[in-house]
Amino acid sequence: MSSSVIVGTQWGDEGKGKIIDIMAKKADLVIRSSGGNNAGHTVVHGNDVYKLHLLPSGILYPNTTCLVGSGVVVDPKVLLEEISEMNKRNVTCDNLKIDSRADIIMPWHRELDRLEEDFKAKQSGVNVGTTGRGIGPCYTDKARRIGIRMYDLCRPECLKKLIKTTGEINNLMIEKVYGGKPLDLDAVYEEYKAYGEKLAKYEADGSVITFEAYNEGKTVLFEGAQATLLDIDFGTYPFVTSSHPIAGGACIGTGVGPKLIDEVIGVGKSYTTRVGNGPFPTELFDELGETIRNRGGEFGTTTGRPRRTGWFDAVIMRHAVRVNGLTALAINKFDTLSGIGTLKVCTAYKKSDGSVVKDFPVTLEELADCTPVYEEIEGYEGDLSNCRTFEELPEKCRRYISRLEELCGCPIKIIGVGAGNDQVIFR
Ligand code: IMP
């Protein structure tokens, strides 16, 4: 038996989908445990490219059970569209299970996401820069115990009753707080009842499925979404998502204990990117940042937004190693940095009083007072895309990788050298 948790170490978009897909081939059970369709995983299979938002990456393998866990917020419309798209490409999705406890994103959540962001922008000029998918408002309803869950969606009498209360509360928020237009709750009921009918066949108890699979000696893969610095507690709050993308979230969002986790792999990139607003110490504002963005194809899978780009930040990585209990790192996109000249790695931050900070600051105020301390490393050249062993990599590239390992305090066991699933080195 074995179980692995895959988490993002930076601000998302680290190429988790690719690592997950490679590992999903060998997994019996693949689980999404947090977030919703704010995530976007690109999976490349030969010439086929799949952009997944809610479906676990193992969906392409019919013998792999794919679980959407209790910690995920599910937009049923989006999920059904995704299933339908997959069906058109001969992927049946019969291997899909959705935990009865998963909360459902309702239309008022999307509306409130937008209204709240607009309000914040107007009031203070700063909003979170959410994906607008209703993620935060849905988790808010969950926490204030008025959420509609998968169980309710699939039972019209429950759905009707809950829409009357939770729908009304949300309508009051839309109208009385933000001056928006309330939603027609009867129409919402009819629309969502139909979604429930279509999705009912996938409803399951994810906690039981996972516990039994592990104890039967099956291989279990927890597929992370978003990333460490977007965690609601350990990310750059308030510029974070509303769930726990860190390793502990895999247990909470599935319903199993930490003893069930055997390894935790943190996925990162050989540089750093971020979408949305919020601090980013090693951000590059010059032509080089633009070059990395274009060469790395750094545009959002979910929203198409250009990603902000910057140097590799070892302070962030050490934070990720600690809060996730990482046993290994998988670092992607070493090919992107090939030939760009001297590389910089942030080893620590310096504060305005001259003190040096080695650990990621707790507050944004402290972070704002930090500037990166850089170490320069000789750049490497050449086409890495055909390298399949560490030894085949250019010597200067190997030196860069070894230095990153030292600075992060964690072995880099998986090295990405291209977008394709085979363009990877396992050590
Ligand atoms: P939300 O999750 O839509 O509420 O967005 C909150 C913040 O998390 C925003 O800055 C988003 O850009 C960011 N975010 C959410 N999901 C992802 C992701 O999958 N990759 C990268 N950033 C994300």
PDB file of N, CA and C in Angstrom, residues 266-301:
ATOM      1  N   GLY A 266       6.223  18.012  -3.235  1.00  0.00           N
ATOM      2  CA  GLY A 266       5.929  19.416  -3.522  1.00  0.00           C
ATOM      3  C   GLY A 266       6.356  19.751  -4.941  1.00  0.00           C
ATOM      4  N   VAL A 267       5.428  20.282  -5.726  1.00  0.00           N
ATOM      5  CA  VAL A 267       5.741  20.635  -7.111  1.00  0.00           C
ATOM      6  C   VAL A 267       6.014  22.134  -7.206  1.00  0.00           C
ATOM      7  N   GLY A 268       7.095  22.462  -7.890  1.00  0.00           N
ATOM      8  CA  GLY A 268       7.431  23.868  -8.104  1.00  0.00           C
ATOM      9  C   GLY A 268       7.976  24.059  -9.512  1.00  0.00           C
ATOM     10  N   LYS A 269       8.366  25.282  -9.802  1.00  0.00           N
ATOM     11  CA  LYS A 269       9.007  25.567 -11.091  1.00  0.00           C
ATOM     12  C   LYS A 269      10.402  26.088 -10.828  1.00  0.00           C
ATOM     13  N   SER A 270      11.224  26.047 -11.856  1.00  0.00           N
ATOM     14  CA  SER A 270      12.615  26.504 -11.701  1.00  0.00           C
ATOM     15  C   SER A 270      12.674  28.018 -11.540  1.00  0.00           C
ATOM     16  N   TYR A 271      11.523  28.663 -11.649  1.00  0.00           N
ATOM     17  CA  TYR A 271      11.371  30.099 -11.361  1.00  0.00           C
ATOM     18  C   TYR A 271      10.035  30.212 -10.634  1.00  0.00           C
ATOM     19  N   THR A 272       9.524  31.407 -10.437  1.00  0.00           N
ATOM     20  CA  THR A 272       8.275  31.577  -9.686  1.00  0.00           C
ATOM     21  C   THR A 272       7.265  32.342 -10.534  1.00  0.00           C
ATOM     22  N   THR A 273       5.974  32.000 -10.383  1.00  0.00           N
ATOM     23  CA  THR A 273       4.929  32.811 -11.020  1.00  0.00           C
ATOM     24  C   THR A 273       3.783  33.021 -10.047  1.00  0.00           C
ATOM     25  N   ARG A 274       2.986  34.004 -10.363  1.00  0.00           N
ATOM     26  CA  ARG A 274       1.791  34.279  -9.554  1.00  0.00           C
ATOM     27  C   ARG A 274       0.724  34.914 -10.450  1.00  0.00           C
ATOM     28  N   VAL A 275      -0.546  34.514 -10.239  1.00  0.00           N
ATOM     29  CA  VAL A 275      -1.671  35.207 -10.913  1.00  0.00           C
ATOM     30  C   VAL A 275      -2.456  35.941  -9.840  1.00  0.00           C
ATOM     31  N   GLY A 276      -3.121  37.000 -10.216  1.00  0.00           N
ATOM     32  CA  GLY A 276      -3.899  37.753  -9.237  1.00  0.00           C
ATOM     33  C   GLY A 276      -2.998  38.701  -8.466  1.00  0.00           C
ATOM     34  N   ASN A 277      -3.604  39.396  -7.500  1.00  0.00           N
ATOM     35  CA  ASN A 277      -2.865  40.418  -6.751  1.00  0.00           C
ATOM     36  C   ASN A 277      -2.130  39.816  -5.566  1.00  0.00           C
ATOM     37  N   GLY A 278      -1.329  40.636  -4.911  1.00  0.00           N
ATOM     38  CA  GLY A 278      -0.629  40.183  -3.704  1.00  0.00           C
ATOM     39  C   GLY A 278       0.867  40.225  -3.872  1.00  0.00           C
ATOM     40  N   PRO A 279       1.586  40.137  -2.753  1.00  0.00           N
ATOM     41  CA  PRO A 279       3.041  40.293  -2.778  1.00  0.00           C
ATOM     42  C   PRO A 279       3.758  39.162  -3.506  1.00  0.00           C
ATOM     43  N   PHE A 280       4.916  39.488  -4.059  1.00  0.00           N
ATOM     44  CA  PHE A 280       5.693  38.529  -4.840  1.00  0.00           C
ATOM     45  C   PHE A 280       7.134  39.065  -4.845  1.00  0.00           C
ATOM     46  N   PRO A 281       7.919  38.738  -3.810  1.00  0.00           N
ATOM     47  CA  PRO A 281       9.226  39.391  -3.627  1.00  0.00           C
ATOM     48  C   PRO A 281      10.170  39.307  -4.824  1.00  0.00           C
ATOM     49  N   THR A 282      10.217  38.178  -5.518  1.00  0.00           N
ATOM     50  CA  THR A 282      11.233  38.056  -6.576  1.00  0.00           C
ATOM     51  C   THR A 282      10.676  38.399  -7.969  1.00  0.00           C
ATOM     52  N   GLU A 283       9.559  39.112  -7.998  1.00  0.00           N
ATOM     53  CA  GLU A 283       8.928  39.428  -9.289  1.00  0.00           C
ATOM     54  C   GLU A 283       9.865  40.229 -10.198  1.00  0.00           C
ATOM     55  N   LEU A 284       9.842  39.889 -11.477  1.00  0.00           N
ATOM     56  CA  LEU A 284      10.644  40.600 -12.479  1.00  0.00           C
ATOM     57  C   LEU A 284       9.713  41.506 -13.283  1.00  0.00           C
ATOM     58  N   PHE A 285      10.055  42.769 -13.365  1.00  0.00           N
ATOM     59  CA  PHE A 285       9.199  43.710 -14.082  1.00  0.00           C
ATOM     60  C   PHE A 285       9.813  44.096 -15.429  1.00  0.00           C
ATOM     61  N   ASP A 286      10.938  43.476 -15.749  1.00  0.00           N
ATOM     62  CA  ASP A 286      11.652  43.893 -16.957  1.00  0.00           C
ATOM     63  C   ASP A 286      11.425  42.920 -18.115  1.00  0.00           C
ATOM     64  N   GLU A 287      12.220  43.091 -19.152  1.00  0.00           N
ATOM     65  CA  GLU A 287      12.114  42.255 -20.354  1.00  0.00           C
ATOM     66  C   GLU A 287      12.324  40.768 -20.055  1.00  0.00           C
ATOM     67  N   LEU A 288      13.187  40.501 -19.081  1.00  0.00           N
ATOM     68  CA  LEU A 288      13.476  39.116 -18.729  1.00  0.00           C
ATOM     69  C   LEU A 288      12.218  38.408 -18.198  1.00  0.00           C
ATOM     70  N   GLY A 289      11.448  39.155 -17.398  1.00  0.00           N
ATOM     71  CA  GLY A 289      10.181  38.617 -16.891  1.00  0.00           C
ATOM     72  C   GLY A 289       9.254  38.258 -18.038  1.00  0.00           C
ATOM     73  N   GLU A 290       9.230  39.127 -19.038  1.00  0.00           N
ATOM     74  CA  GLU A 290       8.399  38.937 -20.239  1.00  0.00           C
ATOM     75  C   GLU A 290       8.889  37.712 -21.020  1.00  0.00           C
ATOM     76  N   THR A 291      10.219  37.599 -21.130  1.00  0.00           N
ATOM     77  CA  THR A 291      10.819  36.467 -21.845  1.00  0.00           C
ATOM     78  C   THR A 291      10.425  35.155 -21.167  1.00  0.00           C
ATOM     79  N   ILE A 292      10.557  35.113 -19.844  1.00  0.00           N
ATOM     80  CA  ILE A 292      10.209  33.874 -19.110  1.00  0.00           C
ATOM     81  C   ILE A 292       8.732  33.576 -19.310  1.00  0.00           C
ATOM     82  N   ARG A 293       7.883  34.610 -19.249  1.00  0.00           N
ATOM     83  CA  ARG A 293       6.430  34.411 -19.436  1.00  0.00           C
ATOM     84  C   ARG A 293       6.135  33.794 -20.805  1.00  0.00           C
ATOM     85  N   ASN A 294       6.758  34.336 -21.831  1.00  0.00           N
ATOM     86  CA  ASN A 294       6.479  33.837 -23.181  1.00  0.00           C
ATOM     87  C   ASN A 294       7.072  32.451 -23.410  1.00  0.00           C
ATOM     88  N   ARG A 295       8.316  32.267 -22.961  1.00  0.00           N
ATOM     89  CA  ARG A 295       8.962  30.953 -23.163  1.00  0.00           C
ATOM     90  C   ARG A 295       8.282  29.868 -22.353  1.00  0.00           C
ATOM     91  N   GLY A 296       7.814  30.232 -21.151  1.00  0.00           N
ATOM     92  CA  GLY A 296       7.190  29.237 -20.277  1.00  0.00           C
ATOM     93  C   GLY A 296       5.696  29.096 -20.522  1.00  0.00           C
ATOM     94  N   GLY A 297       5.153  29.891 -21.458  1.00  0.00           N
ATOM     95  CA  GLY A 297       3.704  29.830 -21.721  1.00  0.00           C
ATOM     96  C   GLY A 297       2.917  30.161 -20.464  1.00  0.00           C
ATOM     97  N   GLU A 298       3.327  31.215 -19.768  1.00  0.00           N
ATOM     98  CA  GLU A 298       2.742  31.528 -18.466  1.00  0.00           C
ATOM     99  C   GLU A 298       1.484  32.390 -18.598  1.00  0.00           C
ATOM    100  N   PHE A 299       0.426  31.726 -19.043  1.00  0.00           N
ATOM    101  CA  PHE A 299      -0.894  32.362 -19.143  1.00  0.00           C
ATOM    102  C   PHE A 299      -1.896  31.404 -18.508  1.00  0.00           C
ATOM    103  N   GLY A 300      -2.818  31.933 -17.687  1.00  0.00           N
ATOM    104  CA  GLY A 300      -3.691  31.086 -16.870  1.00  0.00           C
ATOM    105  C   GLY A 300      -4.510  30.067 -17.655  1.00  0.00           C
ATOM    106  N   THR A 301      -4.563  28.827 -17.148  1.00  0.00           N
ATOM    107  CA  THR A 301      -5.385  27.777 -17.762  1.00  0.00           C
ATOM    108  C   THR A 301      -6.859  28.075 -17.552  1.00  0.00           C
TER     109      THR A 301
END
